[in-house]
Amino acid sequence: MNQKHRILFMGTPDFAVLSLRALVRAGYTLAGVVTQPDRPSGRGQKPGLSPVKKEALALGLEVYQPVKIKEAEFLNTLTALQPDLIVTAAYGRILPPAVLELPPFGCVNVHASLLPQYRGAAPIHRAVLNGEAVSGVTTMLMNEGLDTGDILLKEPVEITPEMTSGELHDILAQKGADLLIKTLELWFARKLEPTPQDDAQSSYAAPLARKDERIDWDRTNRQIHNQIRGLEPWPGAFTDYRGKPLKIREARLHPLPEQPVQPGTVVEVVKGAGFAVQTGQGGILVTKVQPFGKNVMPADSFMNGYHLTKGFIFENE
């Protein structure tokens, strides 16, 4: 039955790869795969293939990389492909009406949050940064807005206290792929009733900016802990050490006695574990760091090699 339906897939990063793979495994006919144009990457700035393009090529699928999806040439190509339905997963662009109206079964998006919460570009990072206890995935019918279409299905996922954005990403990518297949089975059988989103309950997951990465030691230890795990493994939370950025790759909450110490001060060395830093409220035990231009290393190794001692003060600026 699945082979009767032609699906055009649109996606770009790692998050979308499992959804593409799931569609092929479920037996759907892939009319093609649309992904962002190759971007220069690495020291040589050579064109880099998106994770979805790499997967599509490995699966033997036709790949399309329009610079602008509103161009007449690309729209003509889509029309010729005759998809019954378009699936998007982190494609990175809002689809114009000409694309949305093309397939008879519409356009279904896999989004990494429980909509209407965390619409936008960085739902996984923002959920962890904000200390949320629950995230999830949503399948929705796309419209011209930013993740504002009617909801088809949802599945919640617990965010454990030490979970990083990278760990949550991997869980949601798999959950999203599974939910997509379930959604399509019901949608093609006309057994799903779309539910409008409640805009009053919506929130926006803004793209990450450099200011999100710098640690403000005046904040509470819980806020800083959420920032560190929320930006792990990319782009990483950082502070300055002797004029160069030092990324804090792993840390945990650490009880400290009330003391008149400037936030950012190294107040304790925990042998075999790392160093404790005073925050605006409570302490953070730093266990893994990444010096500028170097690999990730244990915090105690950094202390020995870079001469960090008790009493050093990490400044906010």
mmCIF file with all atom_site columns, N, CA, C and O in Angstrom, residues 73-99:
data_model
loop_
_atom_site.group_PDB
_atom_site.id
_atom_site.type_symbol
_atom_site.label_atom_id
_atom_site.label_alt_id
_atom_site.label_comp_id
_atom_site.label_asym_id
_atom_site.label_entity_id
_atom_site.label_seq_id
_atom_site.pdbx_PDB_ins_code
_atom_site.Cartn_x
_atom_site.Cartn_y
_atom_site.Cartn_z
_atom_site.occupancy
_atom_site.B_iso_or_equiv
_atom_site.pdbx_formal_charge
_atom_site.auth_seq_id
_atom_site.auth_comp_id
_atom_site.auth_asym_id
_atom_site.auth_atom_id
_atom_site.pdbx_PDB_model_num
ATOM 1   N N  . GLU A 1 73 ? 11.768 27.561 -12.059 1.00 0.00 ? 73 GLU A N  1
ATOM 2   C CA . GLU A 1 73 ? 12.394 26.318 -12.523 1.00 0.00 ? 73 GLU A CA 1
ATOM 3   C C  . GLU A 1 73 ? 12.238 25.202 -11.497 1.00 0.00 ? 73 GLU A C  1
ATOM 4   O O  . GLU A 1 73 ? 11.901 24.062 -11.841 1.00 0.00 ? 73 GLU A O  1
ATOM 5   N N  . PHE A 1 74 ? 12.457 25.559 -10.211 1.00 0.00 ? 74 PHE A N  1
ATOM 6   C CA . PHE A 1 74 ? 12.319 24.535 -9.169  1.00 0.00 ? 74 PHE A CA 1
ATOM 7   C C  . PHE A 1 74 ? 10.866 24.128 -8.984  1.00 0.00 ? 74 PHE A C  1
ATOM 8   O O  . PHE A 1 74 ? 10.554 22.942 -8.806  1.00 0.00 ? 74 PHE A O  1
ATOM 9   N N  . LEU A 1 75 ? 9.952  25.087 -9.051  1.00 0.00 ? 75 LEU A N  1
ATOM 10  C CA . LEU A 1 75 ? 8.528  24.767 -8.905  1.00 0.00 ? 75 LEU A CA 1
ATOM 11  C C  . LEU A 1 75 ? 8.062  23.859 -10.038 1.00 0.00 ? 75 LEU A C  1
ATOM 12  O O  . LEU A 1 75 ? 7.248  22.951 -9.824  1.00 0.00 ? 75 LEU A O  1
ATOM 13  N N  . ASN A 1 76 ? 8.600  24.077 -11.225 1.00 0.00 ? 76 ASN A N  1
ATOM 14  C CA . ASN A 1 76 ? 8.270  23.200 -12.353 1.00 0.00 ? 76 ASN A CA 1
ATOM 15  C C  . ASN A 1 76 ? 8.800  21.789 -12.111 1.00 0.00 ? 76 ASN A C  1
ATOM 16  O O  . ASN A 1 76 ? 8.140  20.794 -12.465 1.00 0.00 ? 76 ASN A O  1
ATOM 17  N N  . THR A 1 77 ? 9.991  21.718 -11.507 1.00 0.00 ? 77 THR A N  1
ATOM 18  C CA . THR A 1 77 ? 10.571 20.410 -11.181 1.00 0.00 ? 77 THR A CA 1
ATOM 19  C C  . THR A 1 77 ? 9.696  19.674 -10.181 1.00 0.00 ? 77 THR A C  1
ATOM 20  O O  . THR A 1 77 ? 9.413  18.472 -10.344 1.00 0.00 ? 77 THR A O  1
ATOM 21  N N  . LEU A 1 78 ? 9.234  20.376 -9.148  1.00 0.00 ? 78 LEU A N  1
ATOM 22  C CA . LEU A 1 78 ? 8.369  19.757 -8.138  1.00 0.00 ? 78 LEU A CA 1
ATOM 23  C C  . LEU A 1 78 ? 7.069  19.260 -8.768  1.00 0.00 ? 78 LEU A C  1
ATOM 24  O O  . LEU A 1 78 ? 6.600  18.163 -8.460  1.00 0.00 ? 78 LEU A O  1
ATOM 25  N N  . THR A 1 79 ? 6.499  20.075 -9.624  1.00 0.00 ? 79 THR A N  1
ATOM 26  C CA . THR A 1 79 ? 5.246  19.683 -10.280 1.00 0.00 ? 79 THR A CA 1
ATOM 27  C C  . THR A 1 79 ? 5.442  18.407 -11.100 1.00 0.00 ? 79 THR A C  1
ATOM 28  O O  . THR A 1 79 ? 4.593  17.501 -11.084 1.00 0.00 ? 79 THR A O  1
ATOM 29  N N  . ALA A 1 80 ? 6.582  18.326 -11.792 1.00 0.00 ? 80 ALA A N  1
ATOM 30  C CA . ALA A 1 80 ? 6.865  17.147 -12.617 1.00 0.00 ? 80 ALA A CA 1
ATOM 31  C C  . ALA A 1 80 ? 7.075  15.896 -11.770 1.00 0.00 ? 80 ALA A C  1
ATOM 32  O O  . ALA A 1 80 ? 6.796  14.780 -12.223 1.00 0.00 ? 80 ALA A O  1
ATOM 33  N N  . LEU A 1 81 ? 7.536  16.066 -10.536 1.00 0.00 ? 81 LEU A N  1
ATOM 34  C CA . LEU A 1 81 ? 7.772  14.914 -9.651  1.00 0.00 ? 81 LEU A CA 1
ATOM 35  C C  . LEU A 1 81 ? 6.461  14.310 -9.144  1.00 0.00 ? 81 LEU A C  1
ATOM 36  O O  . LEU A 1 81 ? 6.431  13.160 -8.707  1.00 0.00 ? 81 LEU A O  1
ATOM 37  N N  . GLN A 1 82 ? 5.391  15.082 -9.156  1.00 0.00 ? 82 GLN A N  1
ATOM 38  C CA . GLN A 1 82 ? 4.050  14.631 -8.784  1.00 0.00 ? 82 GLN A CA 1
ATOM 39  C C  . GLN A 1 82 ? 3.992  13.935 -7.417  1.00 0.00 ? 82 GLN A C  1
ATOM 40  O O  . GLN A 1 82 ? 3.488  12.817 -7.298  1.00 0.00 ? 82 GLN A O  1
ATOM 41  N N  . PRO A 1 83 ? 4.467  14.609 -6.366  1.00 0.00 ? 83 PRO A N  1
ATOM 42  C CA . PRO A 1 83 ? 4.372  13.989 -5.034  1.00 0.00 ? 83 PRO A CA 1
ATOM 43  C C  . PRO A 1 83 ? 2.933  13.999 -4.522  1.00 0.00 ? 83 PRO A C  1
ATOM 44  O O  . PRO A 1 83 ? 2.189  14.958 -4.750  1.00 0.00 ? 83 PRO A O  1
ATOM 45  N N  . ASP A 1 84 ? 2.560  12.920 -3.862  1.00 0.00 ? 84 ASP A N  1
ATOM 46  C CA . ASP A 1 84 ? 1.249  12.894 -3.194  1.00 0.00 ? 84 ASP A CA 1
ATOM 47  C C  . ASP A 1 84 ? 1.292  13.693 -1.896  1.00 0.00 ? 84 ASP A C  1
ATOM 48  O O  . ASP A 1 84 ? 0.279  14.231 -1.446  1.00 0.00 ? 84 ASP A O  1
ATOM 49  N N  . LEU A 1 85 ? 2.488  13.742 -1.310  1.00 0.00 ? 85 LEU A N  1
ATOM 50  C CA . LEU A 1 85 ? 2.649  14.419 -0.020  1.00 0.00 ? 85 LEU A CA 1
ATOM 51  C C  . LEU A 1 85 ? 4.103  14.856 0.104   1.00 0.00 ? 85 LEU A C  1
ATOM 52  O O  . LEU A 1 85 ? 5.011  14.191 -0.398  1.00 0.00 ? 85 LEU A O  1
ATOM 53  N N  . ILE A 1 86 ? 4.329  15.985 0.769   1.00 0.00 ? 86 ILE A N  1
ATOM 54  C CA . ILE A 1 86 ? 5.682  16.454 1.070   1.00 0.00 ? 86 ILE A CA 1
ATOM 55  C C  . ILE A 1 86 ? 5.915  16.312 2.567   1.00 0.00 ? 86 ILE A C  1
ATOM 56  O O  . ILE A 1 86 ? 5.063  16.715 3.376   1.00 0.00 ? 86 ILE A O  1
ATOM 57  N N  . VAL A 1 87 ? 7.041  15.718 2.930   1.00 0.00 ? 87 VAL A N  1
ATOM 58  C CA . VAL A 1 87 ? 7.453  15.616 4.333   1.00 0.00 ? 87 VAL A CA 1
ATOM 59  C C  . VAL A 1 87 ? 8.656  16.523 4.545   1.00 0.00 ? 87 VAL A C  1
ATOM 60  O O  . VAL A 1 87 ? 9.620  16.477 3.766   1.00 0.00 ? 87 VAL A O  1
ATOM 61  N N  . THR A 1 88 ? 8.605  17.357 5.587   1.00 0.00 ? 88 THR A N  1
ATOM 62  C CA . THR A 1 88 ? 9.759  18.177 5.930   1.00 0.00 ? 88 THR A CA 1
ATOM 63  C C  . THR A 1 88 ? 10.201 17.852 7.352   1.00 0.00 ? 88 THR A C  1
ATOM 64  O O  . THR A 1 88 ? 9.387  17.534 8.218   1.00 0.00 ? 88 THR A O  1
ATOM 65  N N  . ALA A 1 89 ? 11.491 17.942 7.558   1.00 0.00 ? 89 ALA A N  1
ATOM 66  C CA . ALA A 1 89 ? 12.076 17.761 8.887   1.00 0.00 ? 89 ALA A CA 1
ATOM 67  C C  . ALA A 1 89 ? 13.321 18.627 8.955   1.00 0.00 ? 89 ALA A C  1
ATOM 68  O O  . ALA A 1 89 ? 14.342 18.310 8.352   1.00 0.00 ? 89 ALA A O  1
ATOM 69  N N  . ALA A 1 90 ? 13.204 19.761 9.645   1.00 0.00 ? 90 ALA A N  1
ATOM 70  C CA . ALA A 1 90 ? 14.342 20.676 9.808   1.00 0.00 ? 90 ALA A CA 1
ATOM 71  C C  . ALA A 1 90 ? 14.953 21.048 8.458   1.00 0.00 ? 90 ALA A C  1
ATOM 72  O O  . ALA A 1 90 ? 16.173 21.057 8.305   1.00 0.00 ? 90 ALA A O  1
ATOM 73  N N  . TYR A 1 91 ? 14.110 21.371 7.492   1.00 0.00 ? 91 TYR A N  1
ATOM 74  C CA . TYR A 1 91 ? 14.623 21.776 6.182   1.00 0.00 ? 91 TYR A CA 1
ATOM 75  C C  . TYR A 1 91 ? 15.331 23.126 6.270   1.00 0.00 ? 91 TYR A C  1
ATOM 76  O O  . TYR A 1 91 ? 16.361 23.355 5.654   1.00 0.00 ? 91 TYR A O  1
ATOM 77  N N  . GLY A 1 92 ? 14.760 24.035 7.065   1.00 0.00 ? 92 GLY A N  1
ATOM 78  C CA . GLY A 1 92 ? 15.425 25.314 7.279   1.00 0.00 ? 92 GLY A CA 1
ATOM 79  C C  . GLY A 1 92 ? 14.798 26.489 6.572   1.00 0.00 ? 92 GLY A C  1
ATOM 80  O O  . GLY A 1 92 ? 15.293 27.606 6.672   1.00 0.00 ? 92 GLY A O  1
ATOM 81  N N  . ARG A 1 93 ? 13.692 26.255 5.856   1.00 0.00 ? 93 ARG A N  1
ATOM 82  C CA . ARG A 1 93 ? 13.018 27.344 5.170   1.00 0.00 ? 93 ARG A CA 1
ATOM 83  C C  . ARG A 1 93 ? 11.511 27.162 5.252   1.00 0.00 ? 93 ARG A C  1
ATOM 84  O O  . ARG A 1 93 ? 11.024 26.033 5.280   1.00 0.00 ? 93 ARG A O  1
ATOM 85  N N  . ILE A 1 94 ? 10.795 28.281 5.259   1.00 0.00 ? 94 ILE A N  1
ATOM 86  C CA . ILE A 1 94 ? 9.337  28.239 5.226   1.00 0.00 ? 94 ILE A CA 1
ATOM 87  C C  . ILE A 1 94 ? 8.897  28.022 3.781   1.00 0.00 ? 94 ILE A C  1
ATOM 88  O O  . ILE A 1 94 ? 9.396  28.684 2.864   1.00 0.00 ? 94 ILE A O  1
ATOM 89  N N  . LEU A 1 95 ? 7.973  27.109 3.575   1.00 0.00 ? 95 LEU A N  1
ATOM 90  C CA . LEU A 1 95 ? 7.537  26.794 2.211   1.00 0.00 ? 95 LEU A CA 1
ATOM 91  C C  . LEU A 1 95 ? 6.521  27.820 1.715   1.00 0.00 ? 95 LEU A C  1
ATOM 92  O O  . LEU A 1 95 ? 5.600  28.192 2.446   1.00 0.00 ? 95 LEU A O  1
ATOM 93  N N  . PRO A 1 96 ? 6.661  28.262 0.472   1.00 0.00 ? 96 PRO A N  1
ATOM 94  C CA . PRO A 1 96 ? 5.698  29.218 -0.097  1.00 0.00 ? 96 PRO A CA 1
ATOM 95  C C  . PRO A 1 96 ? 4.396  28.518 -0.464  1.00 0.00 ? 96 PRO A C  1
ATOM 96  O O  . PRO A 1 96 ? 4.349  27.293 -0.600  1.00 0.00 ? 96 PRO A O  1
ATOM 97  N N  . PRO A 1 97 ? 3.317  29.276 -0.663  1.00 0.00 ? 97 PRO A N  1
ATOM 98  C CA . PRO A 1 97 ? 2.022  28.677 -1.011  1.00 0.00 ? 97 PRO A CA 1
ATOM 99  C C  . PRO A 1 97 ? 2.077  27.758 -2.226  1.00 0.00 ? 97 PRO A C  1
ATOM 100 O O  . PRO A 1 97 ? 1.396  26.730 -2.256  1.00 0.00 ? 97 PRO A O  1
ATOM 101 N N  . ALA A 1 98 ? 2.888  28.113 -3.212  1.00 0.00 ? 98 ALA A N  1
ATOM 102 C CA . ALA A 1 98 ? 2.954  27.293 -4.429  1.00 0.00 ? 98 ALA A CA 1
ATOM 103 C C  . ALA A 1 98 ? 3.414  25.875 -4.136  1.00 0.00 ? 98 ALA A C  1
ATOM 104 O O  . ALA A 1 98 ? 3.010  24.925 -4.809  1.00 0.00 ? 98 ALA A O  1
ATOM 105 N N  . VAL A 1 99 ? 4.274  25.713 -3.112  1.00 0.00 ? 99 VAL A N  1
ATOM 106 C CA . VAL A 1 99 ? 4.739  24.379 -2.714  1.00 0.00 ? 99 VAL A CA 1
ATOM 107 C C  . VAL A 1 99 ? 3.725  23.723 -1.790  1.00 0.00 ? 99 VAL A C  1
ATOM 108 O O  . VAL A 1 99 ? 3.396  22.538 -1.938  1.00 0.00 ? 99 VAL A O  1
#
